[in-house]
PDB file of C-alpha atoms in Angstrom:
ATOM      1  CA  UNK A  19     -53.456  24.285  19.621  1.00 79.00           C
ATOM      2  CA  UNK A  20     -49.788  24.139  20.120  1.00 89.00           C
ATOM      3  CA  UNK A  21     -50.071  22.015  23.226  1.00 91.00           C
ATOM      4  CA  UNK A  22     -51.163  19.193  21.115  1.00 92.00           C
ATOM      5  CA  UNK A  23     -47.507  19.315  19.470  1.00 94.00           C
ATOM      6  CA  UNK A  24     -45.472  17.325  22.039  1.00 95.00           C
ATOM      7  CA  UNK A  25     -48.296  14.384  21.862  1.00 94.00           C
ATOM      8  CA  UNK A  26     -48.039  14.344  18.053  1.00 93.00           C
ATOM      9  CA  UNK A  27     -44.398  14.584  17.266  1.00 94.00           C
ATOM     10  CA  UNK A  28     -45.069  11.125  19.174  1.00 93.00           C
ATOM     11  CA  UNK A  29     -47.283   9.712  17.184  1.00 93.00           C
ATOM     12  CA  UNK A  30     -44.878  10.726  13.951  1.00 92.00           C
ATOM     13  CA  UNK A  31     -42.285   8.799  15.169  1.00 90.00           C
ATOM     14  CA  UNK A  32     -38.779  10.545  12.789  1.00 90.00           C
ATOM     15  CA  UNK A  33     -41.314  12.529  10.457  1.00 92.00           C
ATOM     16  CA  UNK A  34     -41.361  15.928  11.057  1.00 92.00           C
ATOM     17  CA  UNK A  35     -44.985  18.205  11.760  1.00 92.00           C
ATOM     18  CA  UNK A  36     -45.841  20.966   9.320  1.00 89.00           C
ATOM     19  CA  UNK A  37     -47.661  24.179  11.168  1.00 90.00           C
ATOM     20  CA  UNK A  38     -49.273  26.298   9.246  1.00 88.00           C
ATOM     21  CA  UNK A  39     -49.059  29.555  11.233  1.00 87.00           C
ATOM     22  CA  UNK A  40     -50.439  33.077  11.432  1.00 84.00           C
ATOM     23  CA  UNK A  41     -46.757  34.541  11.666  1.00 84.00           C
ATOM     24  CA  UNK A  42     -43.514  32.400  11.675  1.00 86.00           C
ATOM     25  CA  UNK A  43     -42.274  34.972  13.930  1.00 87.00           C
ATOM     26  CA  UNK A  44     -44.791  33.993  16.575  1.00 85.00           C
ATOM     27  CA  UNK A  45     -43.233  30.524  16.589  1.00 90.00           C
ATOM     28  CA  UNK A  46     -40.419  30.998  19.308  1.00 93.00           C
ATOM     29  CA  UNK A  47     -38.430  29.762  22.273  1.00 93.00           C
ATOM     30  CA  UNK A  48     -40.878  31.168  25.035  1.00 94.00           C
ATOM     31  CA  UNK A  49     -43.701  30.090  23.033  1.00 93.00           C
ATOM     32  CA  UNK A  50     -42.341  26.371  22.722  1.00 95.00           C
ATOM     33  CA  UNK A  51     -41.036  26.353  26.453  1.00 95.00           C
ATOM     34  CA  UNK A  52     -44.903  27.330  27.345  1.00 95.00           C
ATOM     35  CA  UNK A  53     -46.012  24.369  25.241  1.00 94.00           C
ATOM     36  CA  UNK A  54     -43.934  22.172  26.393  1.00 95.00           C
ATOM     37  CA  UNK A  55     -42.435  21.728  22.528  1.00 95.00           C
ATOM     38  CA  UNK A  56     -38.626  20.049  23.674  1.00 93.00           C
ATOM     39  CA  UNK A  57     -37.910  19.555  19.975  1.00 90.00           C
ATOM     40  CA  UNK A  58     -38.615  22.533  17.801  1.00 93.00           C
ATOM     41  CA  UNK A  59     -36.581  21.119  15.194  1.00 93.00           C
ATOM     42  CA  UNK A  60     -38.899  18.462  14.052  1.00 93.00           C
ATOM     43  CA  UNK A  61     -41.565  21.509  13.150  1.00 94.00           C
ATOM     44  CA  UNK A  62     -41.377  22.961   9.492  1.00 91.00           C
ATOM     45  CA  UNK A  63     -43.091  26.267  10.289  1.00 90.00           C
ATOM     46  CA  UNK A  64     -44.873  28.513   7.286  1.00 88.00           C
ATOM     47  CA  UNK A  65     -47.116  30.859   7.607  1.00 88.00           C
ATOM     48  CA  UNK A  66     -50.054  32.474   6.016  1.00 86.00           C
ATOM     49  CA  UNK A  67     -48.860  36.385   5.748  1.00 84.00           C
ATOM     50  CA  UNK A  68     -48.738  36.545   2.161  1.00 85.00           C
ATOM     51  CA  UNK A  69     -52.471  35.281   1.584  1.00 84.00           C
ATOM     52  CA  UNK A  70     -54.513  38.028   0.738  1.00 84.00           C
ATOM     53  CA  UNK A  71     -57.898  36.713   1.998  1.00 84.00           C
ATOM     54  CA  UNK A  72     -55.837  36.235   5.303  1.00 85.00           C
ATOM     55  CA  UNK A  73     -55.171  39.116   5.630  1.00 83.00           C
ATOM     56  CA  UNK A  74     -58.713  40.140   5.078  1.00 83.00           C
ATOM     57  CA  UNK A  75     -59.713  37.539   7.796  1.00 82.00           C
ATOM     58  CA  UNK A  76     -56.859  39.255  10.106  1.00 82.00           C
ATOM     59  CA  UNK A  77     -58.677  42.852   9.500  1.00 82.00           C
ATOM     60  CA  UNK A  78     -62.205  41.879   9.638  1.00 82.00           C
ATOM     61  CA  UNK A  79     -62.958  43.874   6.934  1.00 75.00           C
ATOM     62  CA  UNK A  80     -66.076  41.936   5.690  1.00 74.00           C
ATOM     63  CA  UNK A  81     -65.205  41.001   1.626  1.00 80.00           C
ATOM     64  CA  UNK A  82     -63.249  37.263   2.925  1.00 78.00           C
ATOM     65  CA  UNK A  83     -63.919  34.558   0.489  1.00 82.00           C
ATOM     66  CA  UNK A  84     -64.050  31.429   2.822  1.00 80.00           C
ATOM     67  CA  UNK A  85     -63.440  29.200  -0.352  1.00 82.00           C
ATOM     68  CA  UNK A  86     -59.837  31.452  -1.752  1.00 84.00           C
ATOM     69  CA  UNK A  87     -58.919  31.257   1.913  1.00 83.00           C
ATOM     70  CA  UNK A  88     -59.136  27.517   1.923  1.00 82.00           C
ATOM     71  CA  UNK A  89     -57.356  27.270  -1.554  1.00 84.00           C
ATOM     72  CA  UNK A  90     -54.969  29.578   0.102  1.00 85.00           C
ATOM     73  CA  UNK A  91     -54.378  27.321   3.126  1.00 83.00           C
ATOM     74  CA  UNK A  92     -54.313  24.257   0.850  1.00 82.00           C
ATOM     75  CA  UNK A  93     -51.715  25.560  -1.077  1.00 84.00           C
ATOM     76  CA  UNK A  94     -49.276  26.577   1.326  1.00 84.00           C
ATOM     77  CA  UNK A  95     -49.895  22.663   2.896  1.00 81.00           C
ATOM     78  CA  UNK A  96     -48.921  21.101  -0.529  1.00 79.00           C
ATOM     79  CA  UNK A  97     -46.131  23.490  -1.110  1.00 77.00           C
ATOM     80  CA  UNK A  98     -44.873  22.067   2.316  1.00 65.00           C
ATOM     81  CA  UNK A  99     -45.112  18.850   0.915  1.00 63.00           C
ATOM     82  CA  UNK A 100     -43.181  19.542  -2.126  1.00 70.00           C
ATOM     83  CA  UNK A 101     -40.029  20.860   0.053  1.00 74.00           C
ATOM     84  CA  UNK A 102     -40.084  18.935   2.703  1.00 77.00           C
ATOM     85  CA  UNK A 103     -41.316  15.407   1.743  1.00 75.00           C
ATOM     86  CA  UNK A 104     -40.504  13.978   5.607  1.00 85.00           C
ATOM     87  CA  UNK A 105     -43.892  15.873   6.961  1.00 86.00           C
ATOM     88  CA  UNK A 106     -45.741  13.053   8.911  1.00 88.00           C
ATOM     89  CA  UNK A 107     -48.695  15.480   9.916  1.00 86.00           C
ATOM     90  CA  UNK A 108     -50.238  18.980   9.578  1.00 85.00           C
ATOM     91  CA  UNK A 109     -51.059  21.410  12.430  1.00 86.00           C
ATOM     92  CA  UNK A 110     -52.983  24.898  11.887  1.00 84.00           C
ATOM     93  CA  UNK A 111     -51.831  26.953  14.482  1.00 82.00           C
ATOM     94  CA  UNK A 112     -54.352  29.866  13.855  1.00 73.00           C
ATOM     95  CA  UNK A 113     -57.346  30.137  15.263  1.00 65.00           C
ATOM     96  CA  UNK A 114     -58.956  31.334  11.958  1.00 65.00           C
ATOM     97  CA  UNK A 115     -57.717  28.356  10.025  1.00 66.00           C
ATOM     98  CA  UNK A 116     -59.785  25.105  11.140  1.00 56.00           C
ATOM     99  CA  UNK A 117     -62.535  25.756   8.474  1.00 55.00           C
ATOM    100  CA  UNK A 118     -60.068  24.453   6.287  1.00 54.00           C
ATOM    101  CA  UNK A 119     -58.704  21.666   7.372  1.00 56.00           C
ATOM    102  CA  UNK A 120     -61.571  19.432   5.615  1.00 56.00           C
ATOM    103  CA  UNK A 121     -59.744  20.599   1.890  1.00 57.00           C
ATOM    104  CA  UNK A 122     -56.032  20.074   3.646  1.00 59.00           C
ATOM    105  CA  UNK A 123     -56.912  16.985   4.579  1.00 55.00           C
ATOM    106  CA  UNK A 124     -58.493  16.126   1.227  1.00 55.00           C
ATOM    107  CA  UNK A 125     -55.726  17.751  -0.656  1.00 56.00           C
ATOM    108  CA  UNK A 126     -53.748  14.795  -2.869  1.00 46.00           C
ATOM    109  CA  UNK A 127     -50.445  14.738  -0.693  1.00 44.00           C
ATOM    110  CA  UNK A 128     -52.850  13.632   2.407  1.00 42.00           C
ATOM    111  CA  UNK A 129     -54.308  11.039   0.015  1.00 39.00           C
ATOM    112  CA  UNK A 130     -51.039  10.004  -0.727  1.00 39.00           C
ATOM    113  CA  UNK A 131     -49.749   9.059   2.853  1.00 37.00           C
TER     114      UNK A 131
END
């Protein structure tokens, strides 16, 4: 997913591109050379750790509620929004996370773009 970062910081012109990560700590200098990611500074990073259905998801463990996981997802994306109001674009960097990019993309600070 990350390789698709270069081509959309282009596309966002000054605005900066939210990721929505796994682990922040993932999100590193080796990681960006591999990507090709020259400008790490225009990515607010924030990740999903302190979600309890992700870390449900993480273990496999069988009781994940698809619908608090979205909510969960959601809410991180609009508390990005609240802090850092320069976010041209949203990126979910974990594998697990694409289900809910249908209610991030719904969610009112999309609408209000």
């Amino acid at each position: 997913v990350l390789i698709q970062v270069p081509f959309v910081l282009q596309g966002l012109g000054q605005k900066k591109l939210g990721v929505i990560a796994a682990s922040s700590t993932s999100m590193n200098e080796r990681l960006y050379e591999a990507c090709d990611i020259h400008n790490p500074e225009q990515l607010i990073i924030r990740e999903m750790q302190s979600s309890d259905e992700f870390k449900r998801m993480i273990a496999c463990d069988g009781s994940l509620d698809p619908n608090q996981l979205c909510d969960d997802v959601c809410s991180v994306a609009m508390t990005r929004e609240k802090t850092e109001p320069d976010i041209g674009g949203i990126l979910l960097q974990c594998s697990g996370l694409p289900p809910s990019l249908g209610q991030v993309h719904g969610a009112d600070f999309c609408a209000n773009r």
